[in-house]
Protein backbone atom coordinates (compact mmCIF):
# COMPACT_ATOMS: atom_id res chain seq x y z
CA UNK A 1 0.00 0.00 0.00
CA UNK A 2 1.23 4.09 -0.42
CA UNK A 3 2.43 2.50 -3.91
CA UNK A 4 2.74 6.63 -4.86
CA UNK A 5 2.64 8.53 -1.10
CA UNK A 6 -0.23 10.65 -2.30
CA UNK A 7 -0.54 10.78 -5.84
CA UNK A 8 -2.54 14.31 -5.42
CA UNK A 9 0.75 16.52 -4.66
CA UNK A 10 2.33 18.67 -7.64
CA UNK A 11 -0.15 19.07 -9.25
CA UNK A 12 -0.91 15.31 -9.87
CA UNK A 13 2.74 14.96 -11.31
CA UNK A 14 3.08 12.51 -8.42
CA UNK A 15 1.50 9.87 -9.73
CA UNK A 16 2.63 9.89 -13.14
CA UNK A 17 6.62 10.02 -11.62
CA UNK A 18 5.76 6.87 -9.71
CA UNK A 19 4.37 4.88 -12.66
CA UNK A 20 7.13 6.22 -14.76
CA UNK A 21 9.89 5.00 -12.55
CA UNK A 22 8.07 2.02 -12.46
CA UNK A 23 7.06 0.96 -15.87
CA UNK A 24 10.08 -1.71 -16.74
CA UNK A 25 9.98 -3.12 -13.63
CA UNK A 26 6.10 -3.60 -13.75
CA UNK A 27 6.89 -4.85 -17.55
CA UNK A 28 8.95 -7.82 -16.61
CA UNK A 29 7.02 -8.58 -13.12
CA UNK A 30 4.44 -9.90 -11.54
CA UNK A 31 2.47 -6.62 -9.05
CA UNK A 32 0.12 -7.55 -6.80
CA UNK A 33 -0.57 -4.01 -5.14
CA UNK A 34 -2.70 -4.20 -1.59
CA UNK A 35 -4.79 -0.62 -0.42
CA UNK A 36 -2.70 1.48 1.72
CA UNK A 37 -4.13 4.48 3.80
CA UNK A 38 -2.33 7.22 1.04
CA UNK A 39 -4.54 5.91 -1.28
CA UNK A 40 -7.46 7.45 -0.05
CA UNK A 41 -5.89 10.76 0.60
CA UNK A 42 -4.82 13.73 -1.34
CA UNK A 43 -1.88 14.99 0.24
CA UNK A 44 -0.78 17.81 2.51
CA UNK A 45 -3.90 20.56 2.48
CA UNK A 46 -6.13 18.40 -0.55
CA UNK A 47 -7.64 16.67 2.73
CA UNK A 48 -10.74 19.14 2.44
CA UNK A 49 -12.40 18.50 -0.91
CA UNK A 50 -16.40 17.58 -2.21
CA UNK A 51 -16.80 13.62 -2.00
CA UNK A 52 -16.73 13.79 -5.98
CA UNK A 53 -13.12 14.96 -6.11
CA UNK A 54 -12.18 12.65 -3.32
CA UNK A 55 -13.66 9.43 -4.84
CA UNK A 56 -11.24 9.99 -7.51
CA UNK A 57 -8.46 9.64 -5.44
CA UNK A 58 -9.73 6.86 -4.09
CA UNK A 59 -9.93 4.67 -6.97
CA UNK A 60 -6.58 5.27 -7.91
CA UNK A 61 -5.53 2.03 -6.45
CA UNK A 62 -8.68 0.78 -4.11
CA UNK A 63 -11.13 -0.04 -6.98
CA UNK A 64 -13.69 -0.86 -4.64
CA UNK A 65 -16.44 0.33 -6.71
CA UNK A 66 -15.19 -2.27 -9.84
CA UNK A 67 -16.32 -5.83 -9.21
CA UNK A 68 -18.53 -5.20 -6.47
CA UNK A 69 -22.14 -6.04 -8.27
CA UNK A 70 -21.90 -9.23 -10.03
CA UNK A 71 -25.07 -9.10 -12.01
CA UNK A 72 -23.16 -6.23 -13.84
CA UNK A 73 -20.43 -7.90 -14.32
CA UNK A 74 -21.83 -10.76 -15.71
CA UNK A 75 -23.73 -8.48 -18.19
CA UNK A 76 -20.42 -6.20 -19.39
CA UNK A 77 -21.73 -3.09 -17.66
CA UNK A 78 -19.98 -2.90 -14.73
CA UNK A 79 -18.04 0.52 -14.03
CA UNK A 80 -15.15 2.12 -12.41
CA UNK A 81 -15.03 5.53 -11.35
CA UNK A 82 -11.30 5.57 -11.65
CA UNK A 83 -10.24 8.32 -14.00
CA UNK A 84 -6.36 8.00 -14.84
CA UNK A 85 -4.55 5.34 -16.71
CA UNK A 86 -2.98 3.96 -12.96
CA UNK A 87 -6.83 3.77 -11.71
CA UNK A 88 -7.76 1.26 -14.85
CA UNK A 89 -4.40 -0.29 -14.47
CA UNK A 90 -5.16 -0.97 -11.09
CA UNK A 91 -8.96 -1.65 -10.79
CA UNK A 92 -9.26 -4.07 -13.87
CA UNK A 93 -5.80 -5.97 -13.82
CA UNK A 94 -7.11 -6.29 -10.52
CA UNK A 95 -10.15 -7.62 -11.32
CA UNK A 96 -10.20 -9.79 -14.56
CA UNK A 97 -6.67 -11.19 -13.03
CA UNK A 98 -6.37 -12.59 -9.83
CA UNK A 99 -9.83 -12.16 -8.58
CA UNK A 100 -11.51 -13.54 -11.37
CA UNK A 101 -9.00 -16.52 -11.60
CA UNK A 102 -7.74 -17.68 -7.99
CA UNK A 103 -8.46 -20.48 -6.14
CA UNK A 104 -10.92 -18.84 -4.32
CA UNK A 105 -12.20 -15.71 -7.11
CA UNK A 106 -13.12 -12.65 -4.72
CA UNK A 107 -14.69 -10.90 -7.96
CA UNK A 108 -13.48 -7.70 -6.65
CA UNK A 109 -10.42 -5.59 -6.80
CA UNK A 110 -10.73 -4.96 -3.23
CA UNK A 111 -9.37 -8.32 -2.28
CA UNK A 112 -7.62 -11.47 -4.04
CA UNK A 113 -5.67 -14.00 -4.33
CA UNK A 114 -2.57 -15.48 -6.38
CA UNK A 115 -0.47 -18.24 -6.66
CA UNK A 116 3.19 -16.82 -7.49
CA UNK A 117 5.23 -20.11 -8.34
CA UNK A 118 5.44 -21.76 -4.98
CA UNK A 119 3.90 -19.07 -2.78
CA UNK A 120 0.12 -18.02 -2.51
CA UNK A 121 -0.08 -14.61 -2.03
CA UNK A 122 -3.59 -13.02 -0.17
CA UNK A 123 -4.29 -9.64 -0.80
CA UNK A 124 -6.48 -7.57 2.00
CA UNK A 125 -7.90 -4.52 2.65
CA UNK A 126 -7.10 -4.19 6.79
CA UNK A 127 -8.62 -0.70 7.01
CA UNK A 128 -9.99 -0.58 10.44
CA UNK A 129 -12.36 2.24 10.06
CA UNK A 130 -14.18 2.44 11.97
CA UNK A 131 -16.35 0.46 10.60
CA UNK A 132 -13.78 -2.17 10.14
CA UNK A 133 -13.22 -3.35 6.55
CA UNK A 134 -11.94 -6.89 7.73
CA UNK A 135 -15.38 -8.26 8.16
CA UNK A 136 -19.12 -10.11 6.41
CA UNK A 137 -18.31 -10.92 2.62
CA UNK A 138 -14.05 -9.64 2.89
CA UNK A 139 -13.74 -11.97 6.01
CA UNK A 140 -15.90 -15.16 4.29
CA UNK A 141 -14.20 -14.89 1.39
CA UNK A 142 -10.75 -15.02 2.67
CA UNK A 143 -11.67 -18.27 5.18
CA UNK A 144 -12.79 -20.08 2.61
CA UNK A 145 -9.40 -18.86 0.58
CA UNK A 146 -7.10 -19.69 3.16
CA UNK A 147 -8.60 -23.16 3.63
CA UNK A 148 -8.45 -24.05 -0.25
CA UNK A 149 -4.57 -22.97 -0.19
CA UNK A 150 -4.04 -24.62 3.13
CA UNK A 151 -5.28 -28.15 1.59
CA UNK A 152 -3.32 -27.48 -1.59
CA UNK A 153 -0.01 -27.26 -0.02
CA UNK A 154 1.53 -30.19 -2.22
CA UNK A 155 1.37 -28.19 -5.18
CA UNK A 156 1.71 -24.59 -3.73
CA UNK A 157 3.32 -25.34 -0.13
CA UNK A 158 3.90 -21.96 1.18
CA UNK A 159 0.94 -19.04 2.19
CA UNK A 160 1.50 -15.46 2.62
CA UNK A 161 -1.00 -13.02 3.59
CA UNK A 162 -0.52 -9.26 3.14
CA UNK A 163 -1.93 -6.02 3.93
CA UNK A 164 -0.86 -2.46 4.56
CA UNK A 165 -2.12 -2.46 8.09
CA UNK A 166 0.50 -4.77 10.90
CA UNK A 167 -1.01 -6.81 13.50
CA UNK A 168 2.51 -7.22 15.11
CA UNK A 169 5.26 -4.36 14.75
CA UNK A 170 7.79 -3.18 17.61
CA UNK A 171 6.89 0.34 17.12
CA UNK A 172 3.87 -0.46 18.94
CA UNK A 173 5.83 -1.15 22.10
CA UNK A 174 6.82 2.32 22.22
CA UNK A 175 6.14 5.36 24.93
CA UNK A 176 2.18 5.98 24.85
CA UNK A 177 1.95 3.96 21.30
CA UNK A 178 -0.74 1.25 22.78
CA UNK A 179 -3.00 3.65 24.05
CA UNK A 180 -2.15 6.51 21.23
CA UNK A 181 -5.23 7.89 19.20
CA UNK A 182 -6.48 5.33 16.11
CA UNK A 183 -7.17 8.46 14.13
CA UNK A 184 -3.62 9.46 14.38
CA UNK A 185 -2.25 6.28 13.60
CA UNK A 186 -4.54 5.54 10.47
CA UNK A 187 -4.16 8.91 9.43
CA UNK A 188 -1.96 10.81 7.14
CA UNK A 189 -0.49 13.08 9.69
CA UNK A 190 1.21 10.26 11.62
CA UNK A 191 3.14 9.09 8.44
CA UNK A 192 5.45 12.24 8.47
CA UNK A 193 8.66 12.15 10.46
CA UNK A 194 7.92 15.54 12.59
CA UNK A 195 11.18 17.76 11.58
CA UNK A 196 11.62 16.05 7.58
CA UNK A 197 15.08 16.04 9.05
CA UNK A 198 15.72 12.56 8.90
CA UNK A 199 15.45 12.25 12.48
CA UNK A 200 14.83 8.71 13.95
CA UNK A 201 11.37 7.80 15.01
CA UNK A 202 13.24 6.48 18.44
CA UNK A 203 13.60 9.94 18.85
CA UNK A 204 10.75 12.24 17.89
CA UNK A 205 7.00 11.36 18.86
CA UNK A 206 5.15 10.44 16.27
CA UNK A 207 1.75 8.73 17.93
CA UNK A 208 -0.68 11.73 19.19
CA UNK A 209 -2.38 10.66 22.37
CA UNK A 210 -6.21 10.85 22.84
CA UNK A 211 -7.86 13.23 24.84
CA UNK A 212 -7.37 12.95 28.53
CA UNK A 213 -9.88 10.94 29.47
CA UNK A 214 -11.17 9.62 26.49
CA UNK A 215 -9.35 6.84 25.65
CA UNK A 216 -6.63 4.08 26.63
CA UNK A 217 -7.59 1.40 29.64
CA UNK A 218 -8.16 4.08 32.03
CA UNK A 219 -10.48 6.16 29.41
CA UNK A 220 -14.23 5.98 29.32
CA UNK A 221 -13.43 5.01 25.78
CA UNK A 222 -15.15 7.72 22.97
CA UNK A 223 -11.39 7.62 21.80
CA UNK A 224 -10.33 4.37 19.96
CA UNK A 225 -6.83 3.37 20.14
CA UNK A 226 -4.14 2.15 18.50
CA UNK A 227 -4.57 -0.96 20.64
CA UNK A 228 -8.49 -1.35 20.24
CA UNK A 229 -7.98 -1.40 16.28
CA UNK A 230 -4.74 -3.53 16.49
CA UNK A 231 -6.24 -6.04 19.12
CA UNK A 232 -9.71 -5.98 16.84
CA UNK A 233 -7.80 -7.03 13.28
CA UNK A 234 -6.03 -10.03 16.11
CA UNK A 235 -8.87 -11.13 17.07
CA UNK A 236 -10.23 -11.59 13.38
CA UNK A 237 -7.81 -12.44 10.70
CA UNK A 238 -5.30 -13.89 13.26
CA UNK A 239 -7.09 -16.28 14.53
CA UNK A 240 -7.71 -17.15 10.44
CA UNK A 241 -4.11 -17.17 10.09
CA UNK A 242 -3.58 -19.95 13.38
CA UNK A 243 -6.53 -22.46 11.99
CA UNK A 244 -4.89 -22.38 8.27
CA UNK A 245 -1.09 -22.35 9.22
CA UNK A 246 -0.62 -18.86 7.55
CA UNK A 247 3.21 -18.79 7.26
CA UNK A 248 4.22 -15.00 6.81
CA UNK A 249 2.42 -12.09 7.31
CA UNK A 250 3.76 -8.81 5.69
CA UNK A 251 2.37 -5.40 6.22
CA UNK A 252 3.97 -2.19 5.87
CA UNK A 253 1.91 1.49 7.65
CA UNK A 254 5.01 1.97 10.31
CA UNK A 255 7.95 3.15 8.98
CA UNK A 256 10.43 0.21 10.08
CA UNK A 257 11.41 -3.04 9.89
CA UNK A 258 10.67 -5.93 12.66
CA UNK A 259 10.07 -9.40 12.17
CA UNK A 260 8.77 -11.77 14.88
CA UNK A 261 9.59 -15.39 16.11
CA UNK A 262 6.48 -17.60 15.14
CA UNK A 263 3.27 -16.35 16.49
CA UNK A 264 0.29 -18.24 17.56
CA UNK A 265 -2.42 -17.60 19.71
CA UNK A 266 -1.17 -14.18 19.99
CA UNK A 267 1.78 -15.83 21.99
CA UNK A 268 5.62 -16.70 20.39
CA UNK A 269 5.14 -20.31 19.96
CA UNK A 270 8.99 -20.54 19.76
CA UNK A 271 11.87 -18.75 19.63
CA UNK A 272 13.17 -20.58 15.83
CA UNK A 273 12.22 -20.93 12.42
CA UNK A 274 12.62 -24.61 11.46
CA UNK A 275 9.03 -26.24 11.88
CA UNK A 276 7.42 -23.30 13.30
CA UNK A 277 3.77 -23.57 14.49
CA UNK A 278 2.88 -20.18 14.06
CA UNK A 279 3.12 -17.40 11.69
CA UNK A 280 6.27 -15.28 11.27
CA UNK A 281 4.66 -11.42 11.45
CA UNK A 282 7.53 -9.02 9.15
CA UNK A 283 6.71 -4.73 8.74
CA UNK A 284 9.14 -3.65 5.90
CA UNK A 285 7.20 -0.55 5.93
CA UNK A 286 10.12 2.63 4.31
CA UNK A 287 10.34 1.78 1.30
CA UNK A 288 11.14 5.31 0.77
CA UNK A 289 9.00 7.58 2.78
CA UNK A 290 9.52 11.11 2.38
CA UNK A 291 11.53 12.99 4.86
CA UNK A 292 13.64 9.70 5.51
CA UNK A 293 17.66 9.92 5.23
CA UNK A 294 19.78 8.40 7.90
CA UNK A 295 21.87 4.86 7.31
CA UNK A 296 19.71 1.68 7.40
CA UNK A 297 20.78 -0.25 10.52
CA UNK A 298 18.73 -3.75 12.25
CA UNK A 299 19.71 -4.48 15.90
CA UNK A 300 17.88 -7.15 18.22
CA UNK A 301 14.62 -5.61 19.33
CA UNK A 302 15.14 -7.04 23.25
CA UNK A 303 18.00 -7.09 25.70
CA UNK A 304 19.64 -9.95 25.79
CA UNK A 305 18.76 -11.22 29.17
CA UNK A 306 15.28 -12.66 30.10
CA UNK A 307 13.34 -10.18 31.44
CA UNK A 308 10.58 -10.63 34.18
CA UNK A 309 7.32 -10.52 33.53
CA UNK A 310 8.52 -11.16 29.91
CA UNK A 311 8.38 -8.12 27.50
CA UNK A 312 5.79 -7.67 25.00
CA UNK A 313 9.16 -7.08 22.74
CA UNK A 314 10.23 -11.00 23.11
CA UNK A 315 7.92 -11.25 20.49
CA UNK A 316 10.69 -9.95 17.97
CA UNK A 317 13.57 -11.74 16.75
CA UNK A 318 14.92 -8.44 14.98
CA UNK A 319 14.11 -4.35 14.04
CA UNK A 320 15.58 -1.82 11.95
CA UNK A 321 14.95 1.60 10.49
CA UNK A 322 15.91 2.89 6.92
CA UNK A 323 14.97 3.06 3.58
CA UNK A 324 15.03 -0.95 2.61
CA UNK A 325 12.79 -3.39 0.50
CA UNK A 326 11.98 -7.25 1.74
CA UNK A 327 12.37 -10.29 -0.92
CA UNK A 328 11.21 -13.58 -0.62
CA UNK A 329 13.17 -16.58 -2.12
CA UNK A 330 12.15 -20.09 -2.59
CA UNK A 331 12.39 -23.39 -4.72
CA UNK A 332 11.63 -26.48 -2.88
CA UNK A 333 8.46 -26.65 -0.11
CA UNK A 334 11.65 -27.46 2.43
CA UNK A 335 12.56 -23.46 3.03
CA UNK A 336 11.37 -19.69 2.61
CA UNK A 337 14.02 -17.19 2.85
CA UNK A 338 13.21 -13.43 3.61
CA UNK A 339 16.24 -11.01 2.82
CA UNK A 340 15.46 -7.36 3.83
CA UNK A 341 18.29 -5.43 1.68
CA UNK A 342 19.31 -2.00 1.88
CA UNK A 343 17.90 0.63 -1.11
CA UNK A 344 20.93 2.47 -1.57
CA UNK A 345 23.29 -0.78 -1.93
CA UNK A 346 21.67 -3.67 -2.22
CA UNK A 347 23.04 -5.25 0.65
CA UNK A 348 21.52 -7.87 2.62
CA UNK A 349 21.02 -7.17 5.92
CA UNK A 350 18.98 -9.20 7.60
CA UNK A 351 18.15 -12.78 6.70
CA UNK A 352 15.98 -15.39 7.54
CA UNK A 353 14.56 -18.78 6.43
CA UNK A 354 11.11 -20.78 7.62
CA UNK A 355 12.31 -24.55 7.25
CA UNK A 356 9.67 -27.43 7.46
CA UNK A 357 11.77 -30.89 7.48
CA UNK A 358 10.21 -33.83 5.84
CA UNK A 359 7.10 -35.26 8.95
């Protein structure tokens, strides 16, 4: 998601750069592009427009609107209201692709499925609203998905789910994160590194709290957190990604990078890779973000000595910060490698690899 980081600024110009830059890559590969929150949103002072204006923005890359009555479909006179050449790129590939043609057809843009060699890639729209996008015909459709990919593991033995919205990400853990506002944190304000300095996120604030009293466990709750909306999205598709043996989830929103030992249950299930019963959680999530321009780095997320009651942060097997992209790698059902490599080299910097040995 936040393929173009608001596609409304200069003049529209933003857009067209980012399909331009683009175009060989998306030539020669497969893209399976997920809704991010910058996708709805016009940039920096566009926020205020009629509902007409907006709704073009929207279908940019959402497409909601394509797909969504199947009687018109069926009858060639379904419509989009997307009105640039990335909006129709998006919306129909979208549509007449992967959710016309996966295991499970969603017969919307919205949401789909693929099966990329040996991986099967889900596609989801995690916007939690409010209301709460991951629910009634999104949240059917991927159950019954999941299940048809988790009983076809002999010819496509790996799953990955994806959205732009983390259920797991270290960046969470931080001062007055949990019980920061929702609205700040699904907004566009809270994607901006305060100074455009470069400064670490370690070391500027960049959740905005709810009013006193409004929200967080001690507020009389008119002000939805960060941890209501995190803990709802657990509570739905995680518990669809324990029953179906989901084995990465990737997301993006915050800024970082963190990966997580196995999770199930909302608990590490252990602390390695080879036969994990759980999913591994990974945010690669600065892929370039404006305002972004000190060194990548990754450290361990946790001290190194047990800690008592155990941290929320033993969750995490590693974090970073910089401008990076993650790849996955695989050719046998045996392992998956992640590498997360650094933009401005191509270095590798972190690496890790899911192994499942022969039962």
């Amino acid at each position: 998601g936040d393929h173009a980081y608001n596609m409304g600024n200069g003049n529209d110009y933003h857009g067209d750069a980012y399909m331009q830059a683009f175009q060989d890559v998306l030539a020669r590969c497969p893209w399976i592009p997920v809704i991010g929150n910058h996708e709805s949103t016009m940039g920096e002072g566009k926020d205020k427009v009629d509902v007409s204006t907006e709704q073009r923005y929207l279908n940019q890359s959402w497409g909601v609107i394509y797909g969504q009555d199947g009687a018109a479909i069926e009858t060639g006179t379904a419509q989009t209201t997307a009105t640039t050449s990335l909006g129709h790129l998006l919306t129909r590939s979208s549509f007449y692709g992967p959710a016309s043609h996966g295991a499970a057809p969603s017969r919307t843009s919205q949401w789909y499925s693929v099966d990329l060699g040996l991986i099967h890639f889900v596609m989801l729209d995690l916007d939690p609203g409010p209301p709460a996008v991951f629910a009634g015909d999104q949240a059917a459709w991927a159950a019954a998905d999941l299940a048809a990919a988790d009983a076809n593991r002999a010819n496509v033995p790996w799953i990955v789910v994806t959205s732009h919205f983390p259920l797991y990400t270290a960046a969470f853990y931080d001062d007055d994160a949990w019980n920061a506002s929702a609205a700040w944190y699904n907004g566009d304000a809270a994607e901006y590194e305060r100074g455009g300095d470069g400064t670490p996120w370690a070391e500027t604030p960049h959740f905005e709290g709810c009013p006193k009293g409004t929200g967080g466990d001690n507020g009389n709750g008119t002000c939805a957190t960060v941890k209501d909306v995190v803990e709802a999205s657990i509570t739905s598709l995680g518990a669809l990604l324990d029953e179906h043996h989901v084995d990465i989830y990737a997301a993006g929103h915050v800024h970082s990078y963190s990966a997580t030992w196995p999770i199930f249950a909302g608990v590490a299930a252990k602390k390695s890779l080879v036969d994990p019963h759980g999913t591994v959680h990974v945010v690669e999530g600065n892929g370039g973000v404006p305002g972004t321009h000190h060194p990548a780095s990754v450290m361990p997320c946790t001290k190194p000595s047990p800690q008592e009651p155990p941290s929320p942060m033993d969750l995490f097997r590693m974090c970073g910060r910089g401008m990076n992209y993650g790849r996955l790698v695989t050719t046998n059902a045996s392992a998956l490698t992640y590498e997360h490599v650094d933009n401005s080299n191509g270095d590798i910097t972190d690496s890790w690899s899911i192994v499942k040995t022969p039962s």
